[in-house]
PDB file of C-alpha atoms in Angstrom:
ATOM      1  CA  MET A1161       0.000   0.000   0.000  1.00  0.00           C
ATOM      2  CA  ILE A1162       1.459   3.382  -0.976  1.00  0.00           C
ATOM      3  CA  LEU A1163       0.216   6.539   0.679  1.00  0.00           C
ATOM      4  CA  ALA A1164       0.008   9.299  -1.935  1.00  0.00           C
ATOM      5  CA  PRO A1165      -1.907  12.587  -1.590  1.00  0.00           C
ATOM      6  CA  GLN A1166      -4.518  11.554  -4.147  1.00  0.00           C
ATOM      7  CA  ASN A1167      -5.427   8.333  -2.297  1.00  0.00           C
ATOM      8  CA  GLN A1168      -4.455   9.129   1.292  1.00  0.00           C
ATOM      9  CA  ASN A1169      -7.909   8.833   2.905  1.00  0.00           C
ATOM     10  CA  LYS A1170      -8.712   5.568   1.147  1.00  0.00           C
ATOM     11  CA  THR A1171      -5.328   4.111   2.097  1.00  0.00           C
ATOM     12  CA  ILE A1172      -5.741   5.088   5.751  1.00  0.00           C
ATOM     13  CA  GLU A1173      -9.205   3.489   5.759  1.00  0.00           C
ATOM     14  CA  ARG A1174      -7.718   0.281   4.302  1.00  0.00           C
ATOM     15  CA  ALA A1175      -4.989   0.323   6.961  1.00  0.00           C
ATOM     16  CA  GLY A1176      -7.589   0.750   9.725  1.00  0.00           C
ATOM     17  CA  LEU A1177      -9.549  -2.199   8.353  1.00  0.00           C
ATOM     18  CA  ALA A1178      -6.330  -4.238   8.173  1.00  0.00           C
ATOM     19  CA  LEU A1179      -5.698  -3.554  11.880  1.00  0.00           C
ATOM     20  CA  ARG A1180      -9.219  -4.657  12.784  1.00  0.00           C
ATOM     21  CA  GLN A1181      -8.615  -7.847  10.745  1.00  0.00           C
ATOM     22  CA  GLY A1182      -5.498  -8.686  12.773  1.00  0.00           C
ATOM     23  CA  LYS A1183      -2.949  -7.570  10.204  1.00  0.00           C
ATOM     24  CA  LEU A1184       0.165  -5.464  10.776  1.00  0.00           C
ATOM     25  CA  VAL A1185       0.412  -1.896   9.484  1.00  0.00           C
ATOM     26  CA  VAL A1186       3.388   0.473   9.172  1.00  0.00           C
ATOM     27  CA  PHE A1187       2.534   4.065  10.023  1.00  0.00           C
ATOM     28  CA  PRO A1188       4.217   7.332  11.019  1.00  0.00           C
ATOM     29  CA  THR A1189       4.107   9.002  14.399  1.00  0.00           C
ATOM     30  CA  GLU A1190       5.614  12.350  15.270  1.00  0.00           C
ATOM     31  CA  THR A1191       8.892  10.657  16.261  1.00  0.00           C
ATOM     32  CA  VAL A1192       9.294   7.387  14.293  1.00  0.00           C
ATOM     33  CA  TYR A1193       7.662   5.010  11.851  1.00  0.00           C
ATOM     34  CA  GLY A1194       6.310   2.017  13.717  1.00  0.00           C
ATOM     35  CA  ILE A1195       4.694  -1.295  12.994  1.00  0.00           C
ATOM     36  CA  GLY A1196       1.267  -1.546  14.540  1.00  0.00           C
ATOM     37  CA  ALA A1197      -1.138  -4.298  15.518  1.00  0.00           C
ATOM     38  CA  ALA A1198      -4.430  -4.346  17.374  1.00  0.00           C
ATOM     39  CA  SER A1199      -3.433  -4.527  21.032  1.00  0.00           C
ATOM     40  CA  ASN A1200      -6.566  -6.505  21.888  1.00  0.00           C
ATOM     41  CA  ASN A1201      -5.650  -9.265  19.411  1.00  0.00           C
ATOM     42  CA  PRO A1202      -3.079 -11.715  20.868  1.00  0.00           C
ATOM     43  CA  ASN A1203      -2.394 -13.313  17.469  1.00  0.00           C
ATOM     44  CA  ALA A1204      -1.689  -9.937  15.837  1.00  0.00           C
ATOM     45  CA  VAL A1205       0.528  -8.899  18.749  1.00  0.00           C
ATOM     46  CA  ALA A1206       2.431 -12.222  18.556  1.00  0.00           C
ATOM     47  CA  LYS A1207       2.946 -11.605  14.837  1.00  0.00           C
ATOM     48  CA  LEU A1208       4.317  -8.140  15.652  1.00  0.00           C
ATOM     49  CA  TYR A1209       6.839  -9.572  18.122  1.00  0.00           C
ATOM     50  CA  GLU A1210       7.856 -12.195  15.561  1.00  0.00           C
ATOM     51  CA  VAL A1211       8.326  -9.730  12.688  1.00  0.00           C
ATOM     52  CA  LYS A1212      10.391  -7.358  14.837  1.00  0.00           C
ATOM     53  CA  LYS A1213      12.344 -10.218  16.442  1.00  0.00           C
ATOM     54  CA  ARG A1214      11.453  -8.530  19.717  1.00  0.00           C
ATOM     55  CA  PRO A1215      11.626 -10.572  22.920  1.00  0.00           C
ATOM     56  CA  GLN A1216       8.213 -11.084  24.493  1.00  0.00           C
ATOM     57  CA  PHE A1217       9.422  -9.737  27.837  1.00  0.00           C
ATOM     58  CA  ASN A1218       9.762  -6.288  26.207  1.00  0.00           C
ATOM     59  CA  PRO A1219       6.318  -4.587  26.368  1.00  0.00           C
ATOM     60  CA  LEU A1220       4.864  -2.486  23.567  1.00  0.00           C
ATOM     61  CA  ILE A1221       3.550   1.076  23.573  1.00  0.00           C
ATOM     62  CA  VAL A1222      -0.180   1.334  22.963  1.00  0.00           C
ATOM     63  CA  HIS A1223      -1.236   4.273  20.816  1.00  0.00           C
ATOM     64  CA  CYS A1224      -4.749   5.683  21.196  1.00  0.00           C
ATOM     65  CA  ALA A1225      -6.737   8.152  19.108  1.00  0.00           C
ATOM     66  CA  ASN A1226      -7.369  10.488  22.050  1.00  0.00           C
ATOM     67  CA  LYS A1227      -6.816  10.796  25.782  1.00  0.00           C
ATOM     68  CA  GLU A1228     -10.383   9.735  26.576  1.00  0.00           C
ATOM     69  CA  MET A1229      -9.776   6.422  24.808  1.00  0.00           C
ATOM     70  CA  ALA A1230      -6.430   6.021  26.569  1.00  0.00           C
ATOM     71  CA  PHE A1231      -7.807   6.794  30.014  1.00  0.00           C
ATOM     72  CA  LYS A1232     -10.570   4.165  29.626  1.00  0.00           C
ATOM     73  CA  LEU A1233      -7.842   1.500  29.656  1.00  0.00           C
ATOM     74  CA  VAL A1234      -5.975   2.380  32.857  1.00  0.00           C
ATOM     75  CA  LYS A1235      -6.213   3.631  36.424  1.00  0.00           C
ATOM     76  CA  VAL A1236      -5.729   7.361  35.944  1.00  0.00           C
ATOM     77  CA  THR A1237      -3.739   9.197  38.575  1.00  0.00           C
ATOM     78  CA  LYS A1238      -4.063  12.927  39.172  1.00  0.00           C
ATOM     79  CA  LEU A1239      -0.568  13.492  37.752  1.00  0.00           C
ATOM     80  CA  ALA A1240      -1.304  11.370  34.660  1.00  0.00           C
ATOM     81  CA  LYS A1241      -4.449  13.396  33.981  1.00  0.00           C
ATOM     82  CA  GLN A1242      -2.526  16.654  34.318  1.00  0.00           C
ATOM     83  CA  LEU A1243       0.252  15.442  32.003  1.00  0.00           C
ATOM     84  CA  GLY A1244      -2.243  14.090  29.464  1.00  0.00           C
ATOM     85  CA  ASP A1245      -4.154  17.380  29.500  1.00  0.00           C
ATOM     86  CA  ILE A1246      -0.959  19.337  28.837  1.00  0.00           C
ATOM     87  CA  PHE A1247       1.015  17.109  26.449  1.00  0.00           C
ATOM     88  CA  TRP A1248      -1.513  14.943  24.579  1.00  0.00           C
ATOM     89  CA  PRO A1249      -1.757  14.663  21.699  1.00  0.00           C
ATOM     90  CA  GLY A1250       2.002  14.596  21.387  1.00  0.00           C
ATOM     91  CA  PRO A1251       5.163  12.534  21.947  1.00  0.00           C
ATOM     92  CA  LEU A1252       4.559  11.654  25.603  1.00  0.00           C
ATOM     93  CA  SER A1253       4.220   8.076  26.836  1.00  0.00           C
ATOM     94  CA  LEU A1254       2.632   7.458  30.226  1.00  0.00           C
ATOM     95  CA  VAL A1255       3.076   4.140  32.025  1.00  0.00           C
ATOM     96  CA  LEU A1256      -0.013   3.390  34.099  1.00  0.00           C
ATOM     97  CA  THR A1257      -1.699   0.412  35.744  1.00  0.00           C
ATOM     98  CA  CYS A1258      -4.255  -1.321  33.512  1.00  0.00           C
ATOM     99  CA  LEU A1259      -7.853  -1.674  34.594  1.00  0.00           C
ATOM    100  CA  ASP A1260      -8.870  -5.242  35.374  1.00  0.00           C
ATOM    101  CA  ASN A1261     -11.169  -5.271  32.330  1.00  0.00           C
ATOM    102  CA  SER A1262      -8.706  -3.594  29.962  1.00  0.00           C
ATOM    103  CA  PRO A1263      -8.924  -5.033  26.425  1.00  0.00           C
ATOM    104  CA  ILE A1264      -5.139  -4.794  25.976  1.00  0.00           C
ATOM    105  CA  CYS A1265      -3.871  -8.358  25.732  1.00  0.00           C
ATOM    106  CA  SER A1266      -1.322  -9.603  28.233  1.00  0.00           C
ATOM    107  CA  LEU A1267       1.278 -10.207  25.509  1.00  0.00           C
ATOM    108  CA  ALA A1268       1.223  -6.535  24.455  1.00  0.00           C
ATOM    109  CA  ARG A1269       2.044  -5.675  28.085  1.00  0.00           C
ATOM    110  CA  ALA A1270       4.621  -8.493  28.374  1.00  0.00           C
ATOM    111  CA  GLY A1271       2.508  -9.898  31.211  1.00  0.00           C
ATOM    112  CA  LEU A1272       2.817  -6.731  33.287  1.00  0.00           C
ATOM    113  CA  ASP A1273      -0.058  -5.021  35.106  1.00  0.00           C
ATOM    114  CA  SER A1274       0.967  -1.717  33.533  1.00  0.00           C
ATOM    115  CA  VAL A1275       1.017  -0.358  30.001  1.00  0.00           C
ATOM    116  CA  ALA A1276       2.739   2.520  28.205  1.00  0.00           C
ATOM    117  CA  LEU A1277       0.145   4.736  26.504  1.00  0.00           C
ATOM    118  CA  ARG A1278       0.595   7.435  23.912  1.00  0.00           C
ATOM    119  CA  VAL A1279      -1.769   9.753  22.033  1.00  0.00           C
ATOM    120  CA  PRO A1280       0.114  10.753  18.867  1.00  0.00           C
ATOM    121  CA  SER A1281      -0.394  14.093  17.156  1.00  0.00           C
ATOM    122  CA  HIS A1282       0.748  12.997  13.692  1.00  0.00           C
ATOM    123  CA  PRO A1283      -2.296  13.515  11.413  1.00  0.00           C
ATOM    124  CA  ILE A1284      -1.984  10.191   9.566  1.00  0.00           C
ATOM    125  CA  CYS A1285      -1.485   8.216  12.766  1.00  0.00           C
ATOM    126  CA  LYS A1286      -4.349  10.059  14.451  1.00  0.00           C
ATOM    127  CA  LYS A1287      -6.745   9.319  11.589  1.00  0.00           C
ATOM    128  CA  LEU A1288      -5.639   5.674  11.456  1.00  0.00           C
ATOM    129  CA  LEU A1289      -6.319   5.272  15.176  1.00  0.00           C
ATOM    130  CA  GLU A1290      -9.736   6.916  14.836  1.00  0.00           C
ATOM    131  CA  ILE A1291     -10.658   4.566  11.980  1.00  0.00           C
ATOM    132  CA  ALA A1292      -9.307   1.522  13.828  1.00  0.00           C
ATOM    133  CA  GLY A1293     -11.566   2.498  16.731  1.00  0.00           C
ATOM    134  CA  ARG A1294     -11.286   0.155  19.670  1.00  0.00           C
ATOM    135  CA  ALA A1295      -8.399  -1.670  18.018  1.00  0.00           C
ATOM    136  CA  HIS A1296      -5.747   0.288  19.854  1.00  0.00           C
ATOM    137  CA  CYS A1297      -2.415  -0.002  18.090  1.00  0.00           C
ATOM    138  CA  CYS A1298       0.852  -1.198  19.507  1.00  0.00           C
ATOM    139  CA  ALA A1299       3.718   0.478  17.725  1.00  0.00           C
ATOM    140  CA  ILE A1300       7.420  -0.031  17.982  1.00  0.00           C
ATOM    141  CA  CYS A1301      10.518   1.080  16.209  1.00  0.00           C
ATOM    142  CA  GLN A1302      13.527  -1.143  15.551  1.00  0.00           C
ATOM    143  CA  SER A1303      14.106  -3.553  18.394  1.00  0.00           C
ATOM    144  CA  GLN A1304      17.550  -3.286  19.963  1.00  0.00           C
ATOM    145  CA  TRP A1305      17.513  -6.863  21.278  1.00  0.00           C
TER     146      TRP A1305
END
């Protein structure tokens, strides 16, 4: 899939559908290009670890379309809310404790009770996350392991 100005919206819609179908998608954020998978889909997340040759003890960052979506996944502290209000959307990752009913699969969190959340400001990434809806994306850059 090539993202060109004349087909950008259609391509982003196809990428969002691909995420919902458990496929991997490469997309830009404001800091890096990452490979994304639906964080609520253990098979897609396992595929992401495999493709990146990333050890499964190394948790992923979960990207969300907005802070409201992000804060529905975790126990929100007063400080986290303040930081999210100031810096999101933008290149800030917050590590917070997951809610017991969080849809983020254990593998995406490397079995931890916490998760790193980010609300990107990059317009393509933002639109992709909005289209993907509840399929929150895990994104990583090159694994150093």
